[in-house]
Coordinates of C-alpha atoms in Angstrom, one line a residue:
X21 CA 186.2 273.2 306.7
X22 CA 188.3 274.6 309.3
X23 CA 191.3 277.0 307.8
X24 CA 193.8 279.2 309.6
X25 CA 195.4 282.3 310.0
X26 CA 198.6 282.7 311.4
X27 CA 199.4 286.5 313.0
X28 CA 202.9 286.9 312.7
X29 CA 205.6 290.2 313.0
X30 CA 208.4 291.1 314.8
X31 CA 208.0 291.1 319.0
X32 CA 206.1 294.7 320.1
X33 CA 204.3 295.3 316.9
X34 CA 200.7 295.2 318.5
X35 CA 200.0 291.2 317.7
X36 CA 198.7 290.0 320.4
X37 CA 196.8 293.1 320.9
X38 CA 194.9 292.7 318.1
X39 CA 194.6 288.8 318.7
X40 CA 192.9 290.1 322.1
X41 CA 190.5 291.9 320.0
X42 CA 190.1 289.2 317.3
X43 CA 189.3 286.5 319.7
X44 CA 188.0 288.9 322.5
X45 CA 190.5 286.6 324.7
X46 CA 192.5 287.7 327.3
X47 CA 196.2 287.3 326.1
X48 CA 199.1 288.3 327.6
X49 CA 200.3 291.1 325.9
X50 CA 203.2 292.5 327.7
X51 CA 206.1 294.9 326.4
X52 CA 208.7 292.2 326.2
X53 CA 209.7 289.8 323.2
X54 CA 208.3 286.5 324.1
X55 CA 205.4 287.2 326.3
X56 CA 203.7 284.7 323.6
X57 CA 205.3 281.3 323.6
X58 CA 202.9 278.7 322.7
X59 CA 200.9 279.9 320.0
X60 CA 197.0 280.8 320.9
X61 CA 194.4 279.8 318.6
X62 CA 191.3 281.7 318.7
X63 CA 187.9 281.1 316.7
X64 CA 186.2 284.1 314.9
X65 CA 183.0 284.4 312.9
X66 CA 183.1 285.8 309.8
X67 CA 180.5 288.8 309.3
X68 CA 177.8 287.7 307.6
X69 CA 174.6 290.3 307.1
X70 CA 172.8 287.7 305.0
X71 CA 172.7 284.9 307.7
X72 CA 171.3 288.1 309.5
X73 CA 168.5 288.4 306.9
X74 CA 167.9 284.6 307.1
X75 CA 167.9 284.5 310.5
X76 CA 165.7 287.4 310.4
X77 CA 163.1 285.9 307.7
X78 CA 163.1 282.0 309.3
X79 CA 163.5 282.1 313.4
X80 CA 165.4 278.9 313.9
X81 CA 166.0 277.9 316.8
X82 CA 170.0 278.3 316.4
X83 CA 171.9 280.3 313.8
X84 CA 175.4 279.4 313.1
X85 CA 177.6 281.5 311.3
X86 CA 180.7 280.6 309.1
X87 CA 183.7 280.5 311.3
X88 CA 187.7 281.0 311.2
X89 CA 190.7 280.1 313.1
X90 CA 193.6 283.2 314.2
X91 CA 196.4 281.4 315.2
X92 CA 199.0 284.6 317.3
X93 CA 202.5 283.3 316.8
X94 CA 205.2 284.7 318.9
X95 CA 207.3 287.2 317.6
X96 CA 210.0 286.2 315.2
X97 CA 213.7 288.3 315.4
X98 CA 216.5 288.1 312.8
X99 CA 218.3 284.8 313.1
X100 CA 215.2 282.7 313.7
X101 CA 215.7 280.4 310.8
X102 CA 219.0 279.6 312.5
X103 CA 216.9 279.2 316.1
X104 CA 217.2 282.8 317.4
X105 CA 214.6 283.8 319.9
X106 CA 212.9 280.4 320.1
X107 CA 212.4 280.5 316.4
X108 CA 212.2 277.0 314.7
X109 CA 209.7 276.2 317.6
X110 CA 207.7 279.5 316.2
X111 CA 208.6 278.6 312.5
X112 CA 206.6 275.3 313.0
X113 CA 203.9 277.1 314.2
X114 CA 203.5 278.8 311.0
X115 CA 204.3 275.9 308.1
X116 CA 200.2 274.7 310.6
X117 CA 198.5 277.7 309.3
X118 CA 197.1 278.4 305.4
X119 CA 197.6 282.1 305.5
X120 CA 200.3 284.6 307.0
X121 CA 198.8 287.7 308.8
X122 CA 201.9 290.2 309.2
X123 CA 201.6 292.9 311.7
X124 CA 203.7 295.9 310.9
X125 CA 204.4 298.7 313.6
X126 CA 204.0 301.9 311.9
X127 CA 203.7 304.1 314.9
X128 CA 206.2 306.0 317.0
X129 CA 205.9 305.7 321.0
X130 CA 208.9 305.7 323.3
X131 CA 207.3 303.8 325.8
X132 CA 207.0 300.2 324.0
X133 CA 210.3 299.0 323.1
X134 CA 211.1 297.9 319.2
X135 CA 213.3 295.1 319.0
X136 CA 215.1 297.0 316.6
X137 CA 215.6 300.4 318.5
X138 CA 213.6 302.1 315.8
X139 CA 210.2 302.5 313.5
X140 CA 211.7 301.3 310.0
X141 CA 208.0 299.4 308.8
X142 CA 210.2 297.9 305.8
X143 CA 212.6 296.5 307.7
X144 CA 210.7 295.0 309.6
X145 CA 209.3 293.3 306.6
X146 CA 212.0 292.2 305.3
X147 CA 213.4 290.7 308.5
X148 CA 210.4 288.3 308.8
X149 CA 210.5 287.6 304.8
X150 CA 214.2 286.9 305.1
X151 CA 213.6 284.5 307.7
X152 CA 211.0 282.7 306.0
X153 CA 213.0 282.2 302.8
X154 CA 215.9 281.0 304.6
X155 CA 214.1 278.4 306.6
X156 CA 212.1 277.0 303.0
X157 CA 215.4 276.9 301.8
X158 CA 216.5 274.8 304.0
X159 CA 213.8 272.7 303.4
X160 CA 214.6 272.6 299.9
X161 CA 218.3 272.4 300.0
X162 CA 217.8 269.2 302.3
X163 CA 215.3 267.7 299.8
X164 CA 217.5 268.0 296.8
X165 CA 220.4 266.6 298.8
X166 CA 218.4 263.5 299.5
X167 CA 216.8 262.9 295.9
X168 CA 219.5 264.2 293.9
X169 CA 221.5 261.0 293.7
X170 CA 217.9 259.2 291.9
X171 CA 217.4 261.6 290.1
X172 CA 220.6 261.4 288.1
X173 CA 220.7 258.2 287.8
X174 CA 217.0 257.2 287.9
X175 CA 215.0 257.4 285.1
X176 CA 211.8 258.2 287.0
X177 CA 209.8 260.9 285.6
X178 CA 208.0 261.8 289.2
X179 CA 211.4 262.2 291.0
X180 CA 213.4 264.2 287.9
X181 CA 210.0 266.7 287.8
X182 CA 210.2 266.9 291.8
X183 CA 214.3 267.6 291.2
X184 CA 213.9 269.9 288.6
X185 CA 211.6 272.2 290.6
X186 CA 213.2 272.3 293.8
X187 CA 216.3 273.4 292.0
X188 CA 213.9 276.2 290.6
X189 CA 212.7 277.2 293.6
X190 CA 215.6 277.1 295.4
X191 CA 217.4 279.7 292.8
X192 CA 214.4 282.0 293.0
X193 CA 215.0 282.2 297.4
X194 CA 218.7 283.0 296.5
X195 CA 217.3 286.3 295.1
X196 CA 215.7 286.4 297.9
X197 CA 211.7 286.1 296.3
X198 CA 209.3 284.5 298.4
X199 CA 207.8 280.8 296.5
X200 CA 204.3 283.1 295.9
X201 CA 205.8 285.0 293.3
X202 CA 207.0 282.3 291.2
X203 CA 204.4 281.1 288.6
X204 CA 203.8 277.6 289.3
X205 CA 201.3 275.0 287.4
X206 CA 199.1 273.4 289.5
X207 CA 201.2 270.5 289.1
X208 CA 203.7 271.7 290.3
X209 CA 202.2 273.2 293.2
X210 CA 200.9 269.7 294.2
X211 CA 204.6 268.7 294.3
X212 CA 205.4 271.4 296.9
X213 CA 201.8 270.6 299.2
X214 CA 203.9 268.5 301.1
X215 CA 206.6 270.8 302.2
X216 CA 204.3 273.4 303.7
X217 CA 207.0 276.4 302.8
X218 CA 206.0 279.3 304.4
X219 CA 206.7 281.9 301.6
X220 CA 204.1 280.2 299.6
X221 CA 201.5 280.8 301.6
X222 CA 199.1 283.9 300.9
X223 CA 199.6 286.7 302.9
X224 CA 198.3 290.0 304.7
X225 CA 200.0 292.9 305.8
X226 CA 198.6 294.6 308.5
X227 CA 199.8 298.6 309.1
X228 CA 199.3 298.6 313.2
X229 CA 198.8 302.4 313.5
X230 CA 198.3 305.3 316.5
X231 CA 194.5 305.9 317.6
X232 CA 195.1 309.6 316.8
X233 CA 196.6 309.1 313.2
X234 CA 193.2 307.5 312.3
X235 CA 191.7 309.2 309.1
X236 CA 194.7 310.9 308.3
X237 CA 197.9 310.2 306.1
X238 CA 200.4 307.9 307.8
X239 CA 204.3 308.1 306.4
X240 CA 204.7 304.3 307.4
X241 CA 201.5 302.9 305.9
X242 CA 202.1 304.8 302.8
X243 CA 205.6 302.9 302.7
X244 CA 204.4 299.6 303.4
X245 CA 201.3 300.1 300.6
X246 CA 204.5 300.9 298.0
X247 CA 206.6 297.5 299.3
X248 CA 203.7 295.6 298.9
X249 CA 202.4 296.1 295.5
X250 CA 200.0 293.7 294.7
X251 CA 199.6 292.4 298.6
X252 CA 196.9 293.9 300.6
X253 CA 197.6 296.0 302.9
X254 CA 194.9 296.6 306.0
X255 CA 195.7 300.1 308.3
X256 CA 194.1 299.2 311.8
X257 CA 194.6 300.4 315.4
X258 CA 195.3 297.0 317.7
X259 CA 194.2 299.5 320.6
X260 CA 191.4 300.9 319.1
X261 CA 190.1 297.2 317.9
X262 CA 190.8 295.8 321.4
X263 CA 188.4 298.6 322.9
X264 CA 186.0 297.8 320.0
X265 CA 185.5 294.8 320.8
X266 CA 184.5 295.0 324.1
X267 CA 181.3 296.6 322.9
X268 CA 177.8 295.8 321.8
X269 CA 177.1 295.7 318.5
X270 CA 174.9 298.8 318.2
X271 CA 177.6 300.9 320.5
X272 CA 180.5 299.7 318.2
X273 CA 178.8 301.2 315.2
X274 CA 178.5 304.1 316.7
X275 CA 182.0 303.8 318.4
X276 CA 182.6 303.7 314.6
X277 CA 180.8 306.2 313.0
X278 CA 182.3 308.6 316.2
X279 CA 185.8 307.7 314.3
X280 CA 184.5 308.0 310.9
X281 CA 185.4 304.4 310.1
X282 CA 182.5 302.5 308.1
X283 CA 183.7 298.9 308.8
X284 CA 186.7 297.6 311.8
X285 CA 190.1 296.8 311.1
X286 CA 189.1 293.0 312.6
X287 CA 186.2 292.7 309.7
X288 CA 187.9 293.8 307.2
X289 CA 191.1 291.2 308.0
X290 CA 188.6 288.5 308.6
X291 CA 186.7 289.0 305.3
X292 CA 190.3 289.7 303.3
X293 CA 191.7 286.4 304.7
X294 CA 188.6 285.1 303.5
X295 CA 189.1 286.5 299.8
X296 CA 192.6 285.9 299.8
X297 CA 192.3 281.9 300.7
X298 CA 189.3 282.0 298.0
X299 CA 186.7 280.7 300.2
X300 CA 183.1 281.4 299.4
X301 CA 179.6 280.5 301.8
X302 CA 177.0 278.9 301.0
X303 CA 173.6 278.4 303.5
X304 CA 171.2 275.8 304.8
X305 CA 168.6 277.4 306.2
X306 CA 164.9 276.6 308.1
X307 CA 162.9 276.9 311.0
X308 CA 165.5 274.6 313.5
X309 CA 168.7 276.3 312.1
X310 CA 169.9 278.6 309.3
X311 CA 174.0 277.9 308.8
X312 CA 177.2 279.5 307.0
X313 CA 178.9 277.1 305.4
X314 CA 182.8 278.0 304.3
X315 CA 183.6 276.2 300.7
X316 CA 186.6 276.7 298.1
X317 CA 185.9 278.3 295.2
X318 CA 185.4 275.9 292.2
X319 CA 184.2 273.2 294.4
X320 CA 181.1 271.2 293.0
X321 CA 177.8 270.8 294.6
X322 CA 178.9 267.0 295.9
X323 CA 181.9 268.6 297.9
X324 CA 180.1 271.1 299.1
X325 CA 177.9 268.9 300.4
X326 CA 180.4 266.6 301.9
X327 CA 181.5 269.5 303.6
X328 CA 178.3 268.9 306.0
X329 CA 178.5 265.2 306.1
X330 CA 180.2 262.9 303.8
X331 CA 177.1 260.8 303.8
X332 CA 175.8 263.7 302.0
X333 CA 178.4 263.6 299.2
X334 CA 178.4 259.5 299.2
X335 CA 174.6 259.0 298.1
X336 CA 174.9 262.7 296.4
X337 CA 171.7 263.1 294.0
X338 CA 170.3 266.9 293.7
X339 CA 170.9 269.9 295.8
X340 CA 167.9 272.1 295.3
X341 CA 169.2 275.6 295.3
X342 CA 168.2 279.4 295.2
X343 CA 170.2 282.7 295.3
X344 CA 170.6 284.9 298.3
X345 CA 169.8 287.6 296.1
X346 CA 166.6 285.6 294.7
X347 CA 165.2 284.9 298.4
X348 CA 165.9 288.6 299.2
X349 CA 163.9 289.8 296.1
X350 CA 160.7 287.7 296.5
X351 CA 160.7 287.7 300.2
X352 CA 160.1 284.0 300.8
X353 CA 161.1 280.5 299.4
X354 CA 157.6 280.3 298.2
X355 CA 157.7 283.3 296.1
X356 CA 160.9 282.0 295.2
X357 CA 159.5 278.8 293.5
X358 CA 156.5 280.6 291.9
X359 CA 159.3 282.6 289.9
X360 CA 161.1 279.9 288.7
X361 CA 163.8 280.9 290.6
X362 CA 164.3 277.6 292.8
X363 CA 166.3 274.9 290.7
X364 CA 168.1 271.3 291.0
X365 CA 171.3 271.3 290.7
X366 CA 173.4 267.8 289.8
X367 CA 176.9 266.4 290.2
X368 CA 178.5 269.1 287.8
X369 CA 177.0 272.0 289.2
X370 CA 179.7 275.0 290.9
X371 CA 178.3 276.4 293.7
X372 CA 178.4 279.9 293.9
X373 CA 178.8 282.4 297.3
X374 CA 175.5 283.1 298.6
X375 CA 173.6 280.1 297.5
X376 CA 171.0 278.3 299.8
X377 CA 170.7 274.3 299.5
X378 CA 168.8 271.8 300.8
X379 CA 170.8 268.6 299.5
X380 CA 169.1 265.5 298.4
X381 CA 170.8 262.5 298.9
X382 CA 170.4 258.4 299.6
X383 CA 173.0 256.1 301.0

């Protein structure tokens, strides 16, 4: 199941910094708006200590962890619905992606140019929001234009529903509200699938702060945490995450602990886009491999299943299933099956995050 990210914000806000450091790729990531044209996708694995323990308790001969895909789009300026600074080209870029990481400067330093003269973090925000709203509503606006005719004269109950949401939406960007803070059935989000609008998708903030304002109380963030309200908001260091990730594991935890920071600015982003896309993992696991799967949420054990090979979900019969937490307890699968811990599972079952399968199936 591959899903995306896209890591947007306006040009000199530390994005392709921290991109370096997500994808531990070697970017350019100059102090000039554009220096990132053609958007870079890089592939991260999400931390996993349980495929740790597996790998630690079976010895396969591989171990594949659970993977997801950054996408660093270059920076967006005010006017980019209208084309400004390249931006429909970068606008495209994001409608590809299924969640929007934005990178807010929140740090003061002479020497790296804001496109805007100065550090205003909610400005900022509300630059890139206006631009997004603008360019869905021209989505919209276009869409009503072409369906309005039918759907005053037609009596089709698919293109009158499609009509009479548009128009909804449409009214709620005039007062300038992003499409993810309208409540929408899930009918009617199935109507707008097709349009991709970009203030729909879920989304991240990310506070981009000094190295030596780590640990302490930063004006900006504090700003940006207000603004945001129910959005999450993630205070990381781009430099500090770039140097991070040129480490070993063992020296970055203690890199870590040196800063007083229990977990990076990178994991916690990778495991919050995680949340916020409601993904879940579930394992395979044995002596040739142990594997992270990602799945949705709510998806049933056939689907989940499909997810490895559709084979799998075609001639579906049982998945044979035990907790993380149950293999953890008893130590083995053995001890597992003595408890009455291991189960089949059919066609109706939800699979939940942390369970380990081994799917039965004929075709």
């Amino acid at each position: 199941m591959s899903l995306t990210a896209g890591i947007v914000g306006l040009p000199n806000v530390g994005k392709s910094t921290l991109f370096n450091a997500i994808t531990k790729k070697n970017i350019l990531a100059a102090n000039y708006p554009f220096a990132t044209i053609e958007p870079n996708v890089g592939v991260v694995t999400v931390p996993d200590e349980r495929l740790q323990y597996l790998e630690e308790l079976y010895t396969p001969e591989r171990t594949i962890p659970t993977t997801f895909e950054f996408t660093d789009i270059a920076g967006l300026v005010k006017g980019a619905a209208k084309g400004e600074g390249l931006g429909n080209q970068f606008l495209s870029h994001i409608r590809e992606v299924d969640a929007i990481v934005e990178v807010v400067r929140c740090f003061e330093d002479t020497n790296i140019i804001h496109v805007e003269n100065d550090v205003d973090p909610i400005r900022d925000i509300e630059i890139i929001n206006v631009e997004l709203m603008l360019a869905d509503l021209e989505i919209i606006e276009n869409r009503i234009s072409k369906i309005g005719k039918k759907a005053g004269m037609s009596k089709d109950k698919e293109t009158i529903q499609e009509y009479n949401l548009l128009n909804k939406i449409k009214e709620h960007l005039e007062k300038n509200e992003p499409v993810r803070t309208l409540e929408l059935t899930e009918e009617e989000q199935n109507i707008l699938k097709p349009f991709h609008l970009l203030t729909n998708k879920p989304i991240i903030y990310m506070a981009n702060i000094n190295e030596n304002e780590i640990g302490k109380t930063n004006k900006y963030v504090e700003q940006v945490k207000e603004y945001a309200k129910n959005t999450q908001v993630i205070t990381v260091c781009a430099k500090i995450e770039s140097e991070l990730s040129e480490l070993e594991e063992t020296d970055k935890q203690e890199f870590l602990n040196e800063l007083g920071i229990e977990e990076s600015g990178l994991d916690q982003l990778i495991k919050a886009t995680y949340e916020l896309l409601g993904l879940a993992t579930y394992f395979t696991a044995g002596s040739d491999e142990c594997k992270a799967w990602t799945f949705k949420k709510g998806m049933k054990a056939p689907e989940c299943a499909g997810i490895i090979h559709t084979d799998f979900e075609r001639g579906f019969i049982k998945a044979e299933i035990m907790s993380y937490e149950d293999l953890k307890q008893y130590g083995n699968e053995k001890a597992v099956k003595e408890a009455g811990k291991m189960r089949l599972e059919g066609k109706e079952y939800i699979m939940q995050d942390g369970d380990i399968c081994y799917f039965r199936f004929n075709v």
